[in-house]
């Protein structure tokens, strides 16, 4: 008989911190945030003070250097209070990790310090109006002109669009298919960056979702993550961890529903 899986003492402590933060800062306000479509930037930034903005960013880059299991424990705990807020933090972590894992020293030094503290928040931009599941068919172009790229295209259903500062964006720099895709860090204040109207959603209104519209945006070559042609591989690696986190968010939300149902039933029986 194999030993039953158990969390380590450190993992239990991390889970406890995340649960306490959620109970104090998220759960009491989540319904109001959703009803009013309020983006809780201040509360999300408080999560960064616990290290939750850079969970699996390396310690050398200022993160807390934890693994996927620890990240899942944090996301599950936060989703017990608000799945939308937890998922938003997950996406920020995914974008920050991609820069840390695949970026050179210049792009890491430029962006990671503010992402680790959440003085700036990050979105992940892959999906387009004409390419969702077939993400390698994306059409957003980045034409190299000297020391910068000129980027044109539209990204669809982007969490944090319009409120976030940083957009880790997959663009086409070469041939059709995945090998022609590169990864650029695009900044909100760059000329030619604009956003569509907020998507109307059933729930998850505390996390704004919209198009990111790129019209002749000049992006310095130094903002490229890794080499040209490697962007699709980076995007898929980011999603490997992101999907685990979204699964954990689903567990946290489902546990809350179950606990609420049990509590309601007990009240009815008394």
Short mmCIF file of C-alpha atoms in Angstrom, two decimals:
data_model
loop_
_atom_site.label_atom_id
_atom_site.label_comp_id
_atom_site.label_asym_id
_atom_site.label_seq_id
_atom_site.Cartn_x
_atom_site.Cartn_y
_atom_site.Cartn_z
CA UNK A 1 0.00 0.00 0.00
CA UNK A 2 1.36 3.41 -0.97
CA UNK A 3 1.44 6.27 1.49
CA UNK A 4 -1.45 8.70 1.25
CA UNK A 5 -0.52 12.03 -0.31
CA UNK A 6 -0.13 14.82 2.21
CA UNK A 7 0.84 18.45 2.00
CA UNK A 8 4.09 19.49 3.63
CA UNK A 9 4.13 21.85 6.58
CA UNK A 10 5.29 24.68 4.29
CA UNK A 11 2.48 24.00 1.84
CA UNK A 12 -0.08 23.96 4.65
CA UNK A 13 1.28 27.29 5.89
CA UNK A 14 1.00 28.81 2.39
CA UNK A 15 -2.55 27.52 2.09
CA UNK A 16 -3.42 28.99 5.48
CA UNK A 17 -2.06 32.42 4.54
CA UNK A 18 -4.05 32.39 1.29
CA UNK A 19 -7.24 31.32 3.06
CA UNK A 20 -6.89 34.02 5.71
CA UNK A 21 -6.22 36.70 3.12
CA UNK A 22 -9.28 35.55 1.18
CA UNK A 23 -11.53 35.52 4.25
CA UNK A 24 -10.44 39.00 5.30
CA UNK A 25 -10.00 40.86 2.01
CA UNK A 26 -12.01 39.07 -0.72
CA UNK A 27 -15.00 37.05 0.49
CA UNK A 28 -16.85 39.92 2.26
CA UNK A 29 -16.75 42.07 -0.90
CA UNK A 30 -16.95 39.64 -3.82
CA UNK A 31 -20.72 39.87 -4.40
CA UNK A 32 -20.61 43.68 -4.43
CA UNK A 33 -17.65 43.67 -6.84
CA UNK A 34 -19.51 41.41 -9.23
CA UNK A 35 -22.80 43.30 -8.99
CA UNK A 36 -21.15 46.67 -9.64
CA UNK A 37 -18.53 45.46 -12.11
CA UNK A 38 -15.84 46.77 -9.77
CA UNK A 39 -12.22 45.84 -10.45
CA UNK A 40 -10.58 45.54 -7.00
CA UNK A 41 -7.11 46.80 -7.93
CA UNK A 42 -6.26 47.75 -4.35
CA UNK A 43 -7.10 44.29 -2.97
CA UNK A 44 -5.29 42.51 -5.79
CA UNK A 45 -2.22 44.63 -5.10
CA UNK A 46 -2.38 43.53 -1.46
CA UNK A 47 -1.93 39.97 -2.70
CA UNK A 48 1.45 41.04 -4.11
CA UNK A 49 2.59 41.92 -0.58
CA UNK A 50 2.22 38.20 0.22
CA UNK A 51 4.22 37.22 -2.86
CA UNK A 52 1.13 36.12 -4.77
CA UNK A 53 1.95 38.28 -7.82
CA UNK A 54 5.07 36.24 -8.58
CA UNK A 55 4.37 32.80 -7.18
CA UNK A 56 6.56 30.87 -9.60
CA UNK A 57 8.78 33.71 -10.74
CA UNK A 58 12.35 32.94 -9.66
CA UNK A 59 13.74 34.34 -6.43
CA UNK A 60 16.57 35.90 -8.45
CA UNK A 61 13.98 38.01 -10.27
CA UNK A 62 12.20 38.97 -7.03
CA UNK A 63 9.54 36.25 -7.00
CA UNK A 64 8.95 33.64 -4.33
CA UNK A 65 10.03 30.74 -6.55
CA UNK A 66 7.34 28.23 -5.61
CA UNK A 67 6.03 25.33 -7.69
CA UNK A 68 2.80 24.56 -9.49
CA UNK A 69 1.28 22.76 -6.50
CA UNK A 70 1.80 25.75 -4.22
CA UNK A 71 0.33 28.02 -6.90
CA UNK A 72 -2.72 25.76 -7.18
CA UNK A 73 -3.23 25.86 -3.40
CA UNK A 74 -3.18 29.67 -3.46
CA UNK A 75 -5.56 29.90 -6.43
CA UNK A 76 -7.99 27.40 -4.91
CA UNK A 77 -8.01 29.30 -1.62
CA UNK A 78 -8.57 32.69 -3.27
CA UNK A 79 -11.28 31.32 -5.57
CA UNK A 80 -13.25 30.25 -2.51
CA UNK A 81 -13.90 33.96 -2.09
CA UNK A 82 -14.01 35.06 -5.75
CA UNK A 83 -13.03 32.88 -8.73
CA UNK A 84 -12.77 35.91 -11.01
CA UNK A 85 -10.24 37.64 -8.76
CA UNK A 86 -8.23 34.45 -8.33
CA UNK A 87 -8.15 33.84 -12.08
CA UNK A 88 -7.04 37.43 -12.67
CA UNK A 89 -4.09 36.91 -10.31
CA UNK A 90 -3.32 33.64 -12.10
CA UNK A 91 -3.10 35.39 -15.47
CA UNK A 92 -0.77 38.04 -14.06
CA UNK A 93 1.44 35.25 -12.70
CA UNK A 94 1.43 33.48 -16.05
CA UNK A 95 2.51 36.60 -17.95
CA UNK A 96 5.21 37.44 -15.39
CA UNK A 97 6.54 33.88 -15.42
CA UNK A 98 6.83 33.91 -19.22
CA UNK A 99 9.00 37.02 -19.07
CA UNK A 100 11.13 35.54 -16.29
CA UNK A 101 11.44 32.07 -17.83
CA UNK A 102 12.04 32.99 -21.46
CA UNK A 103 13.11 36.65 -21.53
CA UNK A 104 16.64 37.99 -21.69
CA UNK A 105 18.23 40.11 -19.00
CA UNK A 106 17.11 43.38 -20.60
CA UNK A 107 13.40 42.62 -20.84
CA UNK A 108 13.39 41.05 -17.37
CA UNK A 109 15.06 44.07 -15.79
CA UNK A 110 12.67 46.39 -17.58
CA UNK A 111 9.40 44.78 -16.51
CA UNK A 112 9.71 42.25 -13.68
CA UNK A 113 10.35 44.63 -10.75
CA UNK A 114 6.98 46.36 -11.27
CA UNK A 115 5.18 43.09 -12.02
CA UNK A 116 6.45 41.40 -8.85
CA UNK A 117 5.03 44.23 -6.73
CA UNK A 118 1.97 44.63 -8.96
CA UNK A 119 2.74 48.30 -9.37
CA UNK A 120 1.99 47.21 -12.92
CA UNK A 121 -0.38 44.39 -13.83
CA UNK A 122 -0.10 42.07 -16.82
CA UNK A 123 -2.41 40.45 -19.35
CA UNK A 124 -1.81 37.50 -21.67
CA UNK A 125 -2.80 38.12 -25.30
CA UNK A 126 -3.16 35.14 -27.61
CA UNK A 127 -6.79 34.76 -28.73
CA UNK A 128 -8.07 36.75 -31.71
CA UNK A 129 -11.53 37.19 -33.29
CA UNK A 130 -10.64 34.58 -35.91
CA UNK A 131 -8.35 32.28 -33.92
CA UNK A 132 -9.35 30.77 -30.62
CA UNK A 133 -8.79 27.03 -30.36
CA UNK A 134 -6.61 27.24 -33.48
CA UNK A 135 -4.34 29.77 -31.83
CA UNK A 136 -1.47 29.19 -34.26
CA UNK A 137 -3.61 30.81 -36.98
CA UNK A 138 -3.31 34.24 -35.34
CA UNK A 139 -3.04 37.18 -37.74
CA UNK A 140 -1.70 40.05 -35.61
CA UNK A 141 1.44 41.14 -37.44
CA UNK A 142 4.71 42.62 -36.18
CA UNK A 143 6.87 44.07 -38.96
CA UNK A 144 10.49 44.77 -38.05
CA UNK A 145 11.63 48.30 -38.85
CA UNK A 146 15.09 49.07 -37.52
CA UNK A 147 15.09 48.90 -33.73
CA UNK A 148 11.33 48.38 -33.33
CA UNK A 149 8.37 46.34 -34.56
CA UNK A 150 5.22 47.87 -36.02
CA UNK A 151 2.30 45.84 -34.67
CA UNK A 152 -1.21 45.64 -36.15
CA UNK A 153 -4.10 43.43 -35.13
CA UNK A 154 -6.77 42.72 -32.52
CA UNK A 155 -6.74 40.42 -29.53
CA UNK A 156 -10.07 39.11 -28.23
CA UNK A 157 -11.46 38.23 -24.77
CA UNK A 158 -8.40 39.58 -22.93
CA UNK A 159 -8.68 39.57 -19.15
CA UNK A 160 -7.57 42.92 -17.75
CA UNK A 161 -7.80 44.71 -21.09
CA UNK A 162 -8.00 48.44 -20.49
CA UNK A 163 -7.02 48.32 -16.82
CA UNK A 164 -3.71 46.48 -17.00
CA UNK A 165 -0.42 48.13 -17.86
CA UNK A 166 1.45 45.29 -19.60
CA UNK A 167 0.30 42.98 -22.42
CA UNK A 168 2.39 39.88 -23.15
CA UNK A 169 1.32 39.46 -26.75
CA UNK A 170 1.78 36.77 -29.37
CA UNK A 171 2.34 38.26 -32.84
CA UNK A 172 3.24 37.03 -36.29
CA UNK A 173 6.77 37.97 -37.32
CA UNK A 174 7.25 35.24 -39.93
CA UNK A 175 5.70 32.37 -41.84
CA UNK A 176 2.18 30.98 -41.32
CA UNK A 177 1.78 28.51 -38.46
CA UNK A 178 3.36 28.28 -35.02
CA UNK A 179 6.98 28.80 -36.13
CA UNK A 180 6.19 32.30 -37.37
CA UNK A 181 4.95 33.55 -33.99
CA UNK A 182 6.96 35.70 -31.58
CA UNK A 183 6.24 37.19 -28.16
CA UNK A 184 6.33 40.93 -27.48
CA UNK A 185 5.66 42.90 -24.30
CA UNK A 186 3.36 45.77 -25.26
CA UNK A 187 2.72 48.66 -22.90
CA UNK A 188 -0.67 50.30 -22.39
CA UNK A 189 0.64 53.83 -22.95
CA UNK A 190 2.19 53.09 -26.34
CA UNK A 191 0.66 55.11 -29.16
CA UNK A 192 -1.83 53.05 -31.14
CA UNK A 193 -2.94 50.83 -28.25
CA UNK A 194 -6.67 50.99 -27.55
CA UNK A 195 -9.38 48.77 -26.13
CA UNK A 196 -12.85 47.60 -27.06
CA UNK A 197 -15.96 47.84 -24.92
CA UNK A 198 -16.13 45.66 -21.81
CA UNK A 199 -17.65 42.30 -22.59
CA UNK A 200 -21.06 41.63 -21.05
CA UNK A 201 -20.73 38.50 -18.93
CA UNK A 202 -22.83 36.35 -16.65
CA UNK A 203 -20.70 36.64 -13.52
CA UNK A 204 -16.95 37.28 -13.41
CA UNK A 205 -17.65 41.00 -13.63
CA UNK A 206 -14.90 41.89 -11.15
CA UNK A 207 -12.40 40.94 -13.86
CA UNK A 208 -12.81 43.20 -16.92
CA UNK A 209 -12.60 41.54 -20.33
CA UNK A 210 -12.25 43.36 -23.67
CA UNK A 211 -10.46 43.52 -27.00
CA UNK A 212 -6.92 44.85 -27.25
CA UNK A 213 -6.63 46.82 -30.49
CA UNK A 214 -3.16 47.45 -31.94
CA UNK A 215 -2.89 50.06 -34.69
CA UNK A 216 0.65 50.67 -35.96
CA UNK A 217 2.05 50.28 -32.45
CA UNK A 218 5.82 50.76 -32.32
CA UNK A 219 7.33 48.22 -29.93
CA UNK A 220 11.09 48.26 -29.22
CA UNK A 221 13.00 45.12 -30.16
CA UNK A 222 14.18 45.04 -26.53
CA UNK A 223 10.57 44.20 -25.57
CA UNK A 224 10.73 40.86 -27.37
CA UNK A 225 10.69 37.79 -25.14
CA UNK A 226 13.18 35.24 -26.45
CA UNK A 227 13.97 34.79 -30.13
CA UNK A 228 11.75 35.37 -33.12
CA UNK A 229 9.67 32.30 -33.89
CA UNK A 230 9.61 30.97 -30.32
CA UNK A 231 6.48 32.82 -29.19
CA UNK A 232 3.99 30.01 -29.72
CA UNK A 233 6.10 27.64 -27.63
CA UNK A 234 6.20 30.23 -24.86
CA UNK A 235 2.45 30.77 -25.11
CA UNK A 236 1.73 27.06 -24.73
CA UNK A 237 4.14 26.74 -21.81
CA UNK A 238 2.33 29.61 -20.09
CA UNK A 239 -1.01 27.90 -20.62
CA UNK A 240 0.31 24.64 -19.13
CA UNK A 241 0.50 26.36 -15.74
CA UNK A 242 -2.51 28.58 -16.35
CA UNK A 243 -4.78 25.60 -16.94
CA UNK A 244 -3.71 24.06 -13.66
CA UNK A 245 -4.53 27.32 -11.92
CA UNK A 246 -7.95 27.59 -13.58
CA UNK A 247 -8.68 24.03 -12.49
CA UNK A 248 -7.76 25.04 -8.95
CA UNK A 249 -10.01 28.11 -9.23
CA UNK A 250 -12.87 25.84 -10.26
CA UNK A 251 -12.29 23.64 -7.23
CA UNK A 252 -12.29 26.64 -4.91
CA UNK A 253 -15.51 28.00 -6.33
CA UNK A 254 -17.18 24.59 -6.28
CA UNK A 255 -16.15 24.04 -2.64
CA UNK A 256 -17.74 27.38 -1.72
CA UNK A 257 -21.00 26.37 -3.45
CA UNK A 258 -21.02 23.04 -1.62
CA UNK A 259 -20.32 24.64 1.76
CA UNK A 260 -23.03 27.26 1.21
CA UNK A 261 -25.53 24.56 0.22
CA UNK A 262 -24.74 22.49 3.31
CA UNK A 263 -25.06 25.53 5.56
CA UNK A 264 -28.39 26.47 3.96
CA UNK A 265 -29.75 22.94 4.38
CA UNK A 266 -28.78 22.86 8.05
CA UNK A 267 -30.50 26.20 8.64
CA UNK A 268 -33.65 24.94 7.01
CA UNK A 269 -33.66 21.84 9.19
CA UNK A 270 -33.40 23.77 12.45
#
